[in-house]
Amino acid sequence: MFDTLSRFALHWVHSFQIEMIRYLIAAAGVALSYWALRRWTAPRRIQRRLASFADRRREFLLSVQTIAVFGVVDLIAFAAIGAGIIAIHRGPPNWAIFAAQLVVMIGAHDTWFYWMHRGLHLRALFLKAHAAHHKSRTPTSWASYAFAPIESVFESLYVPVLLFGISLVTPVYPLAIFVFLGHQIARNAIGHSGHELAWPGFTRSRWTGWLTTTTHHDLHHSEGRYDFGLYFTWWDRIMGTQHPRYHERFEAVARPWIGGAAQPQVATEGA
Ligand SMILES: [Zn+2]
Ligand SMILES: [Zn+2]
């Protein structure tokens, strides 16, 4: 009994450390590199309003709390792997299976997130579960994990569920989990960064318009009623929840990658 408890405690500490390192690299990496490249990033700022130090502090503290909750939810996956309920692939990878698992992980997460997020905006749940995240009217990369505990559980529960689902078909590749989680935090930190890195025409192009931009999620924070999606714009377009002026607001801050720093800034009016 004591052995099991100490194994779980050790696993929680391990999860906390790994997730904390991932969060710090992504949130601080985005904040520092945007600051270092400010001549290039400043004209791409989405809102006129600036996030304060108190905003960043709140986002950071909530994120640390979220990472502690993630560690607890991770124990479900840990126990399921230990019990053989979730099968893990050992040995050299088959790259086609690896790619297929990655596509499923990202696609399923996008769908999970959209519907969970719509649920969090229901009157019955919003104040308890999601208002904490929406305190960031002008989000920064530190808001990546700024969730109330209930949202933290909903956000992380997809990991054991997803791994179980994949493992019904084929043993899960640890490398696919690693790349998926890295992609998740990178997109999350950039999506909350408050600066639009995509170039003009990005949201209307048939090649890139299916990807969400930072403006997409920033509009969700400044206005709250539209743009619930995570990685892709599909669900918002299908369900009619895309911001009606999304393309317009995006074009107001998007700059070409080459020569964009020289152009004057036209920040949107949000918040
Ligand atoms: Zn929301
Ligand atoms: Zn957000």
Coordinates of C-alpha atoms and ligand atoms in Angstrom, one line a residue:
M1 CA 0.0 0.0 0.0
F2 CA 2.7 2.4 1.1
D3 CA 4.8 1.3 -2.0
T4 CA 1.9 2.1 -4.3
L5 CA 1.3 5.5 -2.7
S6 CA 5.0 6.4 -3.0
R7 CA 5.1 5.3 -6.6
F8 CA 2.1 7.5 -7.4
A9 CA 3.6 10.4 -5.4
L10 CA 6.9 10.0 -7.4
H11 CA 5.0 9.9 -10.6
W12 CA 3.1 13.1 -9.7
V13 CA 6.4 14.9 -8.9
H14 CA 7.8 13.7 -12.2
S15 CA 4.7 14.8 -14.2
F16 CA 4.7 18.2 -12.5
Q17 CA 8.4 18.7 -13.3
I18 CA 8.1 17.7 -17.0
E19 CA 5.0 19.8 -17.6
M20 CA 6.4 22.7 -15.7
I21 CA 9.6 22.6 -17.9
R22 CA 7.5 22.4 -21.0
Y23 CA 5.3 25.4 -19.9
L24 CA 8.3 27.5 -18.9
I25 CA 10.2 26.8 -22.2
A26 CA 7.1 27.7 -24.3
A27 CA 5.7 30.7 -22.3
A28 CA 9.1 32.3 -21.4
G29 CA 10.5 31.3 -24.9
V30 CA 7.7 33.2 -26.7
A31 CA 7.8 36.2 -24.3
L32 CA 11.5 36.5 -24.5
S33 CA 11.9 36.0 -28.2
Y34 CA 9.0 38.4 -29.0
W35 CA 10.7 40.9 -26.8
A36 CA 14.1 40.3 -28.4
L37 CA 12.6 40.7 -31.9
R38 CA 10.3 43.6 -30.8
R39 CA 11.2 45.7 -33.8
W40 CA 9.6 42.9 -35.9
T41 CA 6.9 41.8 -33.5
A42 CA 5.6 45.2 -32.1
P43 CA 3.8 46.1 -35.4
R44 CA 2.0 42.8 -35.1
R45 CA 0.4 43.5 -31.7
I46 CA -3.3 42.6 -31.8
Q47 CA -4.8 44.9 -29.1
R48 CA -4.0 48.4 -28.1
R49 CA -4.4 47.5 -24.4
L50 CA -1.2 46.2 -22.8
A51 CA -1.3 43.3 -20.3
S52 CA 0.0 44.4 -16.9
F53 CA 2.5 42.7 -14.6
A54 CA -0.4 41.7 -12.4
D55 CA -2.0 40.0 -15.4
R56 CA 1.1 38.0 -16.1
R57 CA 1.5 37.1 -12.4
R58 CA -2.1 35.8 -12.2
E59 CA -1.6 33.9 -15.4
F60 CA 1.6 32.3 -14.1
L61 CA 0.2 31.3 -10.7
L62 CA -2.9 29.8 -12.2
S63 CA -0.8 27.9 -14.7
V64 CA 1.3 26.4 -11.8
Q65 CA -1.9 25.3 -10.1
T66 CA -3.1 23.8 -13.4
I67 CA 0.2 21.8 -13.8
A68 CA -0.3 20.4 -10.3
V69 CA -3.8 19.2 -11.4
F70 CA -2.5 17.8 -14.6
G71 CA -0.1 15.7 -12.5
V72 CA -3.0 14.2 -10.7
V73 CA -5.0 13.4 -13.9
D74 CA -1.8 11.9 -15.4
L75 CA -1.9 9.3 -12.6
I76 CA -5.0 7.8 -14.4
A77 CA -2.8 7.2 -17.5
F78 CA 0.0 6.0 -15.3
A79 CA -2.2 3.5 -13.5
A80 CA -3.8 2.3 -16.8
I81 CA -0.4 1.8 -18.4
G82 CA 0.7 -0.1 -15.3
A83 CA -2.4 -2.3 -15.4
G84 CA -1.9 -3.0 -19.1
I85 CA -5.2 -1.2 -20.1
I86 CA -3.2 1.2 -22.2
A87 CA -0.6 -0.6 -24.3
I88 CA 2.7 1.3 -25.0
H89 CA 4.8 0.5 -28.1
R90 CA 8.4 -0.6 -27.4
G91 CA 11.2 -1.0 -30.0
P92 CA 11.9 0.7 -33.3
P93 CA 9.0 2.8 -34.7
N94 CA 7.0 2.2 -37.8
W95 CA 6.9 5.8 -39.1
A96 CA 3.6 5.4 -40.9
I97 CA 1.9 4.3 -37.6
F98 CA 3.7 7.1 -35.8
A99 CA 2.4 9.7 -38.3
A100 CA -1.1 8.3 -38.1
Q101 CA -1.1 8.4 -34.3
L102 CA 0.0 12.0 -34.3
V103 CA -2.7 13.0 -36.8
V104 CA -5.3 11.2 -34.6
M105 CA -4.0 12.8 -31.4
I106 CA -4.1 16.4 -32.8
G107 CA -7.4 16.0 -34.7
A108 CA -9.2 14.4 -31.8
H109 CA -7.8 17.0 -29.4
D110 CA -9.1 19.8 -31.6
T111 CA -12.6 18.2 -31.5
W112 CA -12.5 17.5 -27.8
F113 CA -11.4 21.1 -27.1
Y114 CA -14.0 22.7 -29.2
W115 CA -16.9 20.9 -27.6
M116 CA -15.5 21.1 -24.1
H117 CA -14.9 24.8 -24.6
R118 CA -18.5 25.3 -25.8
G119 CA -19.6 23.4 -22.7
L120 CA -17.5 25.7 -20.4
H121 CA -19.3 28.7 -21.8
L122 CA -22.7 27.4 -20.7
R123 CA -24.1 29.5 -17.9
A124 CA -24.1 26.6 -15.5
L125 CA -20.3 26.1 -15.8
F126 CA -18.8 29.4 -16.9
L127 CA -18.3 31.1 -13.5
K128 CA -16.9 28.1 -11.7
A129 CA -14.9 26.6 -14.5
H130 CA -13.9 29.1 -17.2
A131 CA -14.1 32.7 -15.9
A132 CA -10.6 32.4 -14.5
H133 CA -9.2 31.9 -18.0
H134 CA -11.2 34.8 -19.3
K135 CA -9.8 37.2 -16.8
S136 CA -7.1 37.5 -19.4
R137 CA -8.8 40.0 -21.7
T138 CA -5.4 40.8 -23.2
P139 CA -3.7 37.4 -22.9
T140 CA 0.0 36.7 -22.9
S141 CA 1.9 33.5 -23.4
W142 CA 1.8 33.0 -19.6
A143 CA -2.0 32.4 -19.9
S144 CA -1.4 29.1 -21.7
Y145 CA -2.5 27.1 -18.7
A146 CA -4.3 29.8 -16.7
F147 CA -7.3 27.7 -15.8
A148 CA -9.6 27.1 -12.8
P149 CA -9.1 23.6 -11.3
I150 CA -12.3 22.2 -12.9
E151 CA -11.2 23.4 -16.4
S152 CA -7.7 21.9 -15.7
V153 CA -9.4 18.5 -15.2
F154 CA -11.5 18.8 -18.4
E155 CA -8.4 20.0 -20.4
S156 CA -6.2 17.1 -19.3
L157 CA -8.7 14.2 -19.2
Y158 CA -8.4 13.8 -22.9
V159 CA -4.9 12.3 -22.5
P160 CA -5.9 9.1 -20.8
V161 CA -9.1 8.8 -22.9
L162 CA -7.1 9.4 -26.1
L163 CA -4.3 7.0 -25.2
F164 CA -6.9 4.3 -24.3
G165 CA -8.7 4.8 -27.6
I166 CA -5.6 4.6 -29.7
S167 CA -4.3 1.6 -27.7
L168 CA -7.5 -0.3 -28.7
V169 CA -6.2 -0.2 -32.3
T170 CA -2.4 -0.2 -31.9
P171 CA 0.1 0.3 -29.0
V172 CA 0.8 4.0 -28.4
Y173 CA 4.1 5.4 -29.4
P174 CA 5.8 7.4 -26.6
L175 CA 7.4 9.6 -29.2
A176 CA 4.0 10.5 -30.7
I177 CA 2.8 11.6 -27.2
F178 CA 6.0 13.6 -26.8
V179 CA 5.6 15.4 -30.1
F180 CA 1.8 15.9 -29.6
L181 CA 2.4 17.5 -26.2
G182 CA 5.2 19.7 -27.5
H183 CA 2.9 20.9 -30.4
Q184 CA 0.1 21.5 -28.0
I185 CA 2.0 23.8 -25.6
A186 CA 3.8 25.6 -28.5
R187 CA 0.5 26.4 -30.3
N188 CA -1.0 27.3 -27.0
A189 CA 1.7 29.8 -26.0
I190 CA 1.7 31.4 -29.5
G191 CA -2.1 31.5 -29.5
H192 CA -2.0 33.5 -26.3
S193 CA 0.9 35.7 -27.3
G194 CA -1.1 38.8 -28.4
H195 CA 0.9 39.2 -31.6
E196 CA -0.1 38.0 -35.0
L197 CA 2.7 36.2 -36.8
A198 CA 0.7 35.0 -39.9
W199 CA 0.9 37.0 -43.1
P200 CA -1.9 38.8 -45.0
G201 CA -4.3 36.5 -46.8
F202 CA -3.5 33.6 -44.4
T203 CA -7.1 33.2 -43.1
R204 CA -8.7 33.3 -46.5
S205 CA -6.3 31.0 -48.3
R206 CA -7.5 27.4 -49.0
W207 CA -4.0 26.2 -48.0
T208 CA -3.8 27.9 -44.6
G209 CA -7.3 29.1 -43.7
W210 CA -8.1 25.9 -41.9
L211 CA -5.4 26.7 -39.2
T212 CA -6.3 29.0 -36.3
T213 CA -4.3 32.2 -35.9
T214 CA -3.4 34.1 -32.8
T215 CA -6.0 36.7 -33.8
H216 CA -8.6 33.9 -33.7
H217 CA -8.0 33.1 -30.0
D218 CA -7.2 36.7 -29.1
L219 CA -10.7 37.7 -30.3
H220 CA -12.1 34.9 -28.1
H221 CA -10.4 36.5 -25.1
S222 CA -11.3 40.1 -25.9
E223 CA -15.0 39.4 -26.9
G224 CA -15.8 35.9 -25.6
R225 CA -18.6 35.0 -27.9
Y226 CA -16.8 33.6 -30.9
D227 CA -13.8 31.5 -32.0
F228 CA -13.9 28.5 -29.7
G229 CA -11.5 26.3 -31.7
L230 CA -8.0 25.3 -30.9
Y231 CA -5.8 24.2 -33.8
F232 CA -8.3 24.4 -36.7
T233 CA -11.1 26.6 -37.8
W234 CA -13.3 23.8 -39.0
W235 CA -15.6 23.5 -36.0
D236 CA -16.2 27.2 -35.7
R237 CA -17.0 27.4 -39.4
I238 CA -19.3 24.4 -39.3
M239 CA -21.1 25.6 -36.2
G240 CA -21.3 29.2 -37.2
T241 CA -19.2 30.4 -34.2
Q242 CA -16.4 32.1 -36.2
H243 CA -16.1 35.8 -35.4
P244 CA -18.1 37.7 -38.1
R245 CA -15.2 40.1 -38.6
Y246 CA -12.4 37.6 -38.1
H247 CA -10.8 38.2 -41.5
E248 CA -11.1 41.9 -41.2
R249 CA -9.6 42.0 -37.7
F250 CA -6.8 39.6 -38.8
E251 CA -5.9 41.7 -41.9
A252 CA -5.7 44.8 -39.6
V253 CA -2.7 43.4 -37.8
A254 CA -1.2 40.8 -40.2
R255 CA 2.1 41.9 -41.8
P256 CA 4.2 40.3 -44.5
W257 CA 7.2 38.4 -43.2
I258 CA 9.6 40.4 -45.1
G259 CA 9.5 44.2 -44.7
G260 CA 6.6 44.0 -42.2
A261 CA 8.4 45.9 -39.5
A262 CA 8.5 49.1 -41.5
Q263 CA 4.8 49.4 -41.8
P264 CA 2.7 51.4 -39.3
Q265 CA 0.7 49.6 -36.7
V266 CA -3.1 49.5 -37.0
A267 CA -4.2 47.8 -33.8
T268 CA -7.8 46.5 -33.5
E269 CA -10.2 48.1 -31.0
G270 CA -10.7 44.9 -29.0
A271 CA -10.4 45.6 -25.2
Ligands
ZN1 ZN -13.5 30.6 -23.5
ZN2 ZN -7.2 31.2 -24.1

